[in-house]
Amino acid sequence: MLTGKKALVTGGGRGIGRAIALTLAEYGADVAVNYSGSREKAEQTAGEIRAMGRQAVAIQADVSRQEDCVRMFQEVSTAFGGIDILVNNAGITRDNLAVRMSGEEFDQVIDTNLKGAFFCMKLAGKLMMKKRSGRIISISSISGVKGNAGQINYCAAKAGIIGMTKCLARELAARNITVNAVAPGYIDTDMTAVLPDKVRESVLAQVPLGRMGQPEDIAETVAFLASDRTGYITGQTILVDGGMGM
Ligand code: NAD
């Protein structure tokens, strides 16, 4: 389905990003695995992809820094000769009630989750416009659709992803580039492992399918949107949430 495609997955060393990187490779793509701090995990993901017979590189870049993103795209171009699929997955949380949240906590989440995605969209968009094809897929969140107490920074960033997706889908449509978002619900990763039991139980009670999602649930949806077969879908946000957001 993705044979010969060149993909970049930000924050691909663990959690949802790792599952996306591995799933894209399973479907035939070569994958650049971005990481900010944990080289070992990204190298491990890249090694597993190479073991499948695909090309893979691990590339360090803090997506909140534009100069890092510029270097990362240069490295992807050198390694793969171009890019067909960008997955904006890197993200952090700094939860606090709005009245207690510091400007720094707000900025950190916006800089990584929203601005980081913007820098990568811009750089990927330039390369894809020349090729007149491409797929840009960003990981939003159900928090950006419904709102979530204690996450004003994260909700703003993830709703922003949905807005940027619609904007870019319109800007790049004439060049045969589709731009979509996936909004996960409650997924079993390091990000949610830190939640207290009480919070986990109350969130699970809101999931009609009655279970947490797995990173692979998100990865399959990203692979679907990355395929040439879904080229008539653009500007959309697909909720992958066990029915939580309906
Ligand atoms: P995670 O914490 O396991 O993974 C986040 C990844 O992003 C890590 O690899 C981390 O190193 C990377 N990262 C963080 N800051 C970065 C930066 N500045 N530059 C480059 N990489 C950076 O969490 P996850 O659950 O796998 O989250 C993946 C994405 O899915 C995030 O965007 C998150 O907001 C989103 N999401 C997760 C859930 C969930 O329930 N787990 C729900 C909705 C959305």
mmCIF file of C-alpha atoms and ligand atoms in Angstrom:
data_model
loop_
_atom_site.group_PDB
_atom_site.id
_atom_site.type_symbol
_atom_site.label_atom_id
_atom_site.label_comp_id
_atom_site.label_asym_id
_atom_site.label_seq_id
_atom_site.Cartn_x
_atom_site.Cartn_y
_atom_site.Cartn_z
ATOM 1 C CA MET A 1 0.000 0.000 0.000
ATOM 2 C CA LEU A 2 2.895 2.418 0.755
ATOM 3 C CA THR A 3 5.712 0.731 -1.142
ATOM 4 C CA GLY A 4 8.505 3.156 -1.971
ATOM 5 C CA LYS A 5 6.948 6.053 -0.043
ATOM 6 C CA LYS A 6 9.229 8.159 2.161
ATOM 7 C CA ALA A 7 7.793 9.133 5.544
ATOM 8 C CA LEU A 8 8.849 11.303 8.482
ATOM 9 C CA VAL A 9 7.258 10.678 11.887
ATOM 10 C CA THR A 10 7.995 13.240 14.595
ATOM 11 C CA GLY A 11 8.391 11.841 18.109
ATOM 12 C CA GLY A 12 8.626 8.364 16.581
ATOM 13 C CA GLY A 13 10.688 6.687 19.289
ATOM 14 C CA ARG A 14 7.875 5.649 21.569
ATOM 15 C CA GLY A 15 4.123 5.438 22.088
ATOM 16 C CA ILE A 16 1.805 6.374 19.220
ATOM 17 C CA GLY A 17 4.663 7.722 17.076
ATOM 18 C CA ARG A 18 6.565 4.440 17.314
ATOM 19 C CA ALA A 19 3.447 2.473 16.316
ATOM 20 C CA ILE A 20 2.902 4.828 13.362
ATOM 21 C CA ALA A 21 6.519 4.469 12.201
ATOM 22 C CA LEU A 22 6.350 0.657 12.400
ATOM 23 C CA THR A 23 2.932 0.444 10.728
ATOM 24 C CA LEU A 24 3.928 2.706 7.816
ATOM 25 C CA ALA A 25 6.996 0.484 7.354
ATOM 26 C CA GLU A 26 4.847 -2.674 7.481
ATOM 27 C CA TYR A 27 2.853 -1.235 4.576
ATOM 28 C CA GLY A 28 6.066 -0.621 2.634
ATOM 29 C CA ALA A 29 7.288 2.901 3.494
ATOM 30 C CA ASP A 30 10.833 3.965 4.343
ATOM 31 C CA VAL A 31 10.713 5.965 7.562
ATOM 32 C CA ALA A 32 12.674 8.770 9.213
ATOM 33 C CA VAL A 33 12.136 8.504 12.965
ATOM 34 C CA ASN A 34 12.478 11.867 14.702
ATOM 35 C CA TYR A 35 13.309 12.175 18.377
ATOM 36 C CA SER A 36 14.170 15.077 20.662
ATOM 37 C CA GLY A 37 15.974 13.452 23.605
ATOM 38 C CA SER A 38 15.849 9.683 23.587
ATOM 39 C CA ARG A 39 18.197 8.538 20.835
ATOM 40 C CA GLU A 40 18.241 4.922 21.977
ATOM 41 C CA LYS A 41 14.480 4.444 21.535
ATOM 42 C CA ALA A 42 14.437 6.105 18.116
ATOM 43 C CA GLU A 43 17.404 3.976 16.982
ATOM 44 C CA GLN A 44 15.562 0.895 18.208
ATOM 45 C CA THR A 45 12.456 1.793 16.175
ATOM 46 C CA ALA A 46 14.665 2.501 13.138
ATOM 47 C CA GLY A 47 16.438 -0.840 13.632
ATOM 48 C CA GLU A 48 13.114 -2.711 13.716
ATOM 49 C CA ILE A 49 12.112 -0.995 10.459
ATOM 50 C CA ARG A 50 15.391 -1.962 8.788
ATOM 51 C CA ALA A 51 14.817 -5.544 9.948
ATOM 52 C CA MET A 52 11.594 -5.451 7.869
ATOM 53 C CA GLY A 53 13.724 -4.669 4.800
ATOM 54 C CA ARG A 54 12.880 -0.957 4.606
ATOM 55 C CA GLN A 55 15.158 2.055 4.943
ATOM 56 C CA ALA A 56 15.109 3.936 8.237
ATOM 57 C CA VAL A 57 17.041 6.753 9.886
ATOM 58 C CA ALA A 58 16.757 8.252 13.363
ATOM 59 C CA ILE A 59 17.029 12.044 13.314
ATOM 60 C CA GLN A 60 17.399 14.289 16.352
ATOM 61 C CA ALA A 61 15.421 17.541 16.301
ATOM 62 C CA ASP A 62 13.429 19.497 18.867
ATOM 63 C CA VAL A 63 10.383 20.361 16.735
ATOM 64 C CA SER A 64 9.714 23.510 18.773
ATOM 65 C CA ARG A 65 12.925 24.982 17.287
ATOM 66 C CA GLN A 66 12.602 26.068 13.675
ATOM 67 C CA GLU A 67 16.323 25.662 12.980
ATOM 68 C CA ASP A 68 16.162 22.031 14.170
ATOM 69 C CA CYS A 69 13.235 21.382 11.823
ATOM 70 C CA VAL A 70 15.105 22.908 8.868
ATOM 71 C CA ARG A 71 18.101 20.638 9.571
ATOM 72 C CA MET A 72 15.826 17.609 10.028
ATOM 73 C CA PHE A 73 14.218 18.110 6.610
ATOM 74 C CA GLN A 74 17.671 18.519 5.033
ATOM 75 C CA GLU A 75 18.705 15.209 6.625
ATOM 76 C CA VAL A 76 15.522 13.491 5.412
ATOM 77 C CA SER A 77 16.148 14.796 1.871
ATOM 78 C CA THR A 78 19.747 13.573 1.979
ATOM 79 C CA ALA A 79 18.740 10.138 3.268
ATOM 80 C CA PHE A 80 15.639 9.571 1.133
ATOM 81 C CA GLY A 81 15.794 12.126 -1.702
ATOM 82 C CA GLY A 82 12.433 13.616 -0.703
ATOM 83 C CA ILE A 83 9.350 13.115 1.413
ATOM 84 C CA ASP A 84 5.878 11.754 0.589
ATOM 85 C CA ILE A 85 4.321 11.489 4.054
ATOM 86 C CA LEU A 86 4.690 13.772 7.086
ATOM 87 C CA VAL A 87 3.193 12.691 10.404
ATOM 88 C CA ASN A 88 3.153 15.415 13.066
ATOM 89 C CA ASN A 89 2.982 13.302 16.190
ATOM 90 C CA ALA A 90 5.379 14.927 18.700
ATOM 91 C CA GLY A 91 3.514 16.287 21.676
ATOM 92 C CA ILE A 92 3.705 17.040 25.374
ATOM 93 C CA THR A 93 1.306 17.879 28.186
ATOM 94 C CA ARG A 94 1.764 20.401 31.025
ATOM 95 C CA ASP A 95 -1.607 20.093 32.741
ATOM 96 C CA ASN A 96 -2.961 22.627 35.220
ATOM 97 C CA LEU A 97 -6.206 24.443 35.879
ATOM 98 C CA ALA A 98 -6.418 27.602 33.787
ATOM 99 C CA VAL A 99 -6.390 29.907 36.804
ATOM 100 C CA ARG A 100 -3.168 28.298 38.045
ATOM 101 C CA MET A 101 -1.400 27.807 34.738
ATOM 102 C CA SER A 102 1.786 29.778 34.175
ATOM 103 C CA GLY A 103 2.608 31.470 30.891
ATOM 104 C CA GLU A 104 5.573 29.101 30.606
ATOM 105 C CA GLU A 105 3.393 25.990 30.871
ATOM 106 C CA PHE A 106 1.122 27.445 28.206
ATOM 107 C CA ASP A 107 3.998 28.355 25.886
ATOM 108 C CA GLN A 108 5.795 25.005 26.210
ATOM 109 C CA VAL A 109 2.759 23.092 24.984
ATOM 110 C CA ILE A 110 1.966 25.560 22.194
ATOM 111 C CA ASP A 111 5.612 25.639 21.063
ATOM 112 C CA THR A 112 5.916 21.852 20.776
ATOM 113 C CA ASN A 113 2.418 20.712 19.808
ATOM 114 C CA LEU A 114 1.289 23.584 17.596
ATOM 115 C CA LYS A 115 4.312 25.561 16.410
ATOM 116 C CA GLY A 116 6.332 22.375 15.929
ATOM 117 C CA ALA A 117 3.605 21.013 13.663
ATOM 118 C CA PHE A 118 3.500 24.357 11.790
ATOM 119 C CA PHE A 119 7.271 24.341 11.126
ATOM 120 C CA CYS A 120 7.098 20.774 9.791
ATOM 121 C CA MET A 121 3.960 21.441 7.714
ATOM 122 C CA LYS A 122 5.671 24.426 6.114
ATOM 123 C CA LEU A 123 8.882 22.550 5.286
ATOM 124 C CA ALA A 124 7.096 19.413 4.055
ATOM 125 C CA GLY A 125 4.619 21.527 2.081
ATOM 126 C CA LYS A 126 7.461 23.213 0.151
ATOM 127 C CA LEU A 127 8.999 19.871 -0.846
ATOM 128 C CA MET A 128 5.645 18.257 -1.680
ATOM 129 C CA MET A 129 4.496 21.226 -3.796
ATOM 130 C CA LYS A 130 7.443 20.616 -6.136
ATOM 131 C CA LYS A 131 6.471 16.934 -6.464
ATOM 132 C CA ARG A 132 2.771 17.743 -6.776
ATOM 133 C CA SER A 133 1.871 14.992 -4.333
ATOM 134 C CA GLY A 134 2.000 14.270 -0.631
ATOM 135 C CA ARG A 135 0.239 13.427 2.584
ATOM 136 C CA ILE A 136 0.366 15.533 5.754
ATOM 137 C CA ILE A 137 -1.236 13.943 8.793
ATOM 138 C CA SER A 138 -1.196 15.520 12.249
ATOM 139 C CA ILE A 139 -2.147 14.034 15.594
ATOM 140 C CA SER A 140 -4.732 16.212 17.305
ATOM 141 C CA SER A 141 -6.748 14.973 20.311
ATOM 142 C CA ILE A 142 -10.281 14.574 21.534
ATOM 143 C CA SER A 143 -9.269 17.344 23.991
ATOM 144 C CA GLY A 144 -9.025 19.691 21.016
ATOM 145 C CA VAL A 145 -12.533 18.723 19.891
ATOM 146 C CA LYS A 146 -14.456 18.564 23.183
ATOM 147 C CA GLY A 147 -12.216 20.500 25.585
ATOM 148 C CA ASN A 148 -10.856 19.001 28.788
ATOM 149 C CA ALA A 149 -10.586 20.563 32.248
ATOM 150 C CA GLY A 150 -6.972 21.111 33.284
ATOM 151 C CA GLN A 151 -5.641 21.283 29.721
ATOM 152 C CA ILE A 152 -6.255 24.802 28.414
ATOM 153 C CA ASN A 153 -2.816 24.852 26.759
ATOM 154 C CA TYR A 154 -3.205 21.372 25.237
ATOM 155 C CA CYS A 155 -6.806 22.011 24.106
ATOM 156 C CA ALA A 156 -5.693 25.225 22.376
ATOM 157 C CA ALA A 157 -2.829 23.439 20.626
ATOM 158 C CA LYS A 158 -4.896 20.437 19.551
ATOM 159 C CA ALA A 159 -7.823 22.580 18.334
ATOM 160 C CA GLY A 160 -5.194 24.651 16.544
ATOM 161 C CA ILE A 161 -3.987 21.526 14.748
ATOM 162 C CA ILE A 162 -7.514 21.055 13.382
ATOM 163 C CA GLY A 163 -7.614 24.672 12.172
ATOM 164 C CA MET A 164 -4.159 24.471 10.581
ATOM 165 C CA THR A 165 -5.165 21.204 8.882
ATOM 166 C CA LYS A 166 -8.177 22.855 7.240
ATOM 167 C CA CYS A 167 -6.147 25.894 6.198
ATOM 168 C CA LEU A 168 -3.320 23.873 4.684
ATOM 169 C CA ALA A 169 -5.721 21.428 3.015
ATOM 170 C CA ARG A 170 -7.166 24.392 1.117
ATOM 171 C CA GLU A 171 -3.740 25.889 0.314
ATOM 172 C CA LEU A 172 -2.264 22.636 -1.012
ATOM 173 C CA ALA A 173 -5.287 20.984 -2.642
ATOM 174 C CA ALA A 174 -4.421 22.252 -6.116
ATOM 175 C CA ARG A 175 -1.028 20.522 -5.812
ATOM 176 C CA ASN A 176 -2.569 17.116 -5.115
ATOM 177 C CA ILE A 177 -1.484 17.147 -1.458
ATOM 178 C CA THR A 178 -3.971 16.046 1.184
ATOM 179 C CA VAL A 179 -3.839 17.317 4.754
ATOM 180 C CA ASN A 180 -5.744 15.568 7.535
ATOM 181 C CA ALA A 181 -5.726 15.079 11.297
ATOM 182 C CA VAL A 182 -6.382 12.140 13.592
ATOM 183 C CA ALA A 183 -7.842 12.883 17.014
ATOM 184 C CA PRO A 184 -7.129 10.039 19.442
ATOM 185 C CA GLY A 185 -9.265 9.495 22.505
ATOM 186 C CA TYR A 186 -7.756 7.740 25.501
ATOM 187 C CA ILE A 187 -4.715 5.739 24.347
ATOM 188 C CA ASP A 188 -2.456 3.446 26.357
ATOM 189 C CA THR A 189 0.966 5.210 26.294
ATOM 190 C CA ASP A 190 3.463 6.840 28.682
ATOM 191 C CA MET A 191 1.407 10.051 28.373
ATOM 192 C CA THR A 192 -1.665 8.472 29.994
ATOM 193 C CA ALA A 193 0.239 6.062 32.300
ATOM 194 C CA VAL A 194 0.910 8.967 34.656
ATOM 195 C CA LEU A 195 -2.798 9.663 35.267
ATOM 196 C CA PRO A 196 -4.094 8.735 38.741
ATOM 197 C CA ASP A 197 -6.335 5.610 38.919
ATOM 198 C CA LYS A 198 -9.401 7.729 39.723
ATOM 199 C CA VAL A 199 -8.969 9.822 36.591
ATOM 200 C CA ARG A 200 -8.337 6.725 34.443
ATOM 201 C CA GLU A 201 -11.547 5.112 35.710
ATOM 202 C CA SER A 202 -13.651 8.207 35.094
ATOM 203 C CA VAL A 203 -12.269 8.595 31.557
ATOM 204 C CA LEU A 204 -12.827 4.914 30.759
ATOM 205 C CA ALA A 205 -16.445 5.244 31.896
ATOM 206 C CA GLN A 206 -16.936 7.685 28.983
ATOM 207 C CA VAL A 207 -15.677 5.225 26.341
ATOM 208 C CA PRO A 208 -18.555 3.277 24.742
ATOM 209 C CA LEU A 209 -16.179 0.553 23.515
ATOM 210 C CA GLY A 210 -15.159 0.113 27.153
ATOM 211 C CA ARG A 211 -11.393 -0.038 26.695
ATOM 212 C CA MET A 212 -8.406 2.213 26.208
ATOM 213 C CA GLY A 213 -7.196 2.520 22.644
ATOM 214 C CA GLN A 214 -3.860 1.046 21.646
ATOM 215 C CA PRO A 215 -1.202 2.994 19.678
ATOM 216 C CA GLU A 216 -1.851 0.609 16.761
ATOM 217 C CA ASP A 217 -5.477 1.846 16.570
ATOM 218 C CA ILE A 218 -4.124 5.303 15.719
ATOM 219 C CA ALA A 219 -1.359 3.971 13.479
ATOM 220 C CA GLU A 220 -3.778 2.079 11.200
ATOM 221 C CA THR A 221 -5.853 5.234 10.687
ATOM 222 C CA VAL A 222 -2.726 7.235 9.830
ATOM 223 C CA ALA A 223 -1.671 4.555 7.326
ATOM 224 C CA PHE A 224 -5.162 4.687 5.781
ATOM 225 C CA LEU A 225 -4.884 8.465 5.309
ATOM 226 C CA ALA A 226 -1.301 8.108 3.994
ATOM 227 C CA SER A 227 -2.350 5.738 1.207
ATOM 228 C CA ASP A 228 -2.816 6.738 -2.441
ATOM 229 C CA ARG A 229 -6.237 5.099 -2.220
ATOM 230 C CA THR A 230 -7.630 7.774 0.105
ATOM 231 C CA GLY A 231 -6.679 10.755 -2.039
ATOM 232 C CA TYR A 232 -10.190 12.241 -2.003
ATOM 233 C CA ILE A 233 -10.138 12.865 1.775
ATOM 234 C CA THR A 234 -8.697 16.233 2.799
ATOM 235 C CA GLY A 235 -9.136 18.780 5.595
ATOM 236 C CA GLN A 236 -10.709 16.152 7.856
ATOM 237 C CA THR A 237 -10.194 15.178 11.469
ATOM 238 C CA ILE A 238 -10.962 11.535 12.192
ATOM 239 C CA LEU A 239 -11.740 10.688 15.805
ATOM 240 C CA VAL A 240 -10.244 7.358 16.863
ATOM 241 C CA ASP A 241 -11.647 7.248 20.338
ATOM 242 C CA GLY A 242 -13.792 4.183 21.013
ATOM 243 C CA GLY A 243 -16.860 6.354 20.513
ATOM 244 C CA MET A 244 -15.958 8.784 23.303
ATOM 245 C CA GLY A 245 -16.540 11.936 21.263
ATOM 246 C CA MET A 246 -19.847 11.121 19.607
HETATM 247 P P1 NAD B 1 4.395 9.999 24.434
HETATM 248 O O1 NAD B 1 4.720 10.956 25.498
HETATM 249 O O2 NAD B 1 4.651 8.547 24.655
HETATM 250 O O3 NAD B 1 5.106 10.389 23.056
HETATM 251 C C1 NAD B 1 5.328 11.714 22.653
HETATM 252 C C2 NAD B 1 6.519 11.723 21.736
HETATM 253 O O4 NAD B 1 6.796 13.059 21.333
HETATM 254 C C3 NAD B 1 7.779 11.191 22.427
HETATM 255 O O5 NAD B 1 8.496 10.359 21.540
HETATM 256 C C4 NAD B 1 8.549 12.468 22.701
HETATM 257 O O6 NAD B 1 9.948 12.260 22.783
HETATM 258 C C5 NAD B 1 8.174 13.300 21.502
HETATM 259 N N1 NAD B 1 8.437 14.728 21.700
HETATM 260 C C6 NAD B 1 8.028 15.500 22.733
HETATM 261 N N2 NAD B 1 8.495 16.749 22.582
HETATM 262 C C7 NAD B 1 9.186 16.764 21.425
HETATM 263 C C8 NAD B 1 9.905 17.760 20.718
HETATM 264 N N3 NAD B 1 10.012 19.028 21.182
HETATM 265 N N4 NAD B 1 10.530 17.423 19.549
HETATM 266 C C9 NAD B 1 10.433 16.163 19.055
HETATM 267 N N5 NAD B 1 9.773 15.168 19.688
HETATM 268 C C10 NAD B 1 9.162 15.483 20.855
HETATM 269 O O7 NAD B 1 2.853 10.230 24.131
HETATM 270 P P2 NAD B 1 1.840 9.601 23.062
HETATM 271 O O8 NAD B 1 0.637 9.253 23.823
HETATM 272 O O9 NAD B 1 2.505 8.583 22.213
HETATM 273 O O10 NAD B 1 1.510 10.904 22.212
HETATM 274 C C11 NAD B 1 1.716 11.013 20.805
HETATM 275 C C12 NAD B 1 0.808 12.088 20.259
HETATM 276 O O11 NAD B 1 -0.565 11.687 20.447
HETATM 277 C C13 NAD B 1 0.939 13.435 20.965
HETATM 278 O O12 NAD B 1 0.811 14.479 20.023
HETATM 279 C C14 NAD B 1 -0.227 13.449 21.925
HETATM 280 O O13 NAD B 1 -0.623 14.733 22.263
HETATM 281 C C15 NAD B 1 -1.275 12.716 21.093
HETATM 282 N N6 NAD B 1 -2.385 12.154 21.849
HETATM 283 C C16 NAD B 1 -2.197 11.161 22.776
HETATM 284 C C17 NAD B 1 -3.296 10.651 23.461
HETATM 285 C C18 NAD B 1 -3.175 9.549 24.487
HETATM 286 O O14 NAD B 1 -4.206 9.205 25.095
HETATM 287 N N7 NAD B 1 -2.012 8.968 24.699
HETATM 288 C C19 NAD B 1 -4.575 11.153 23.215
HETATM 289 C C20 NAD B 1 -4.743 12.161 22.272
HETATM 290 C C21 NAD B 1 -3.629 12.647 21.586
#
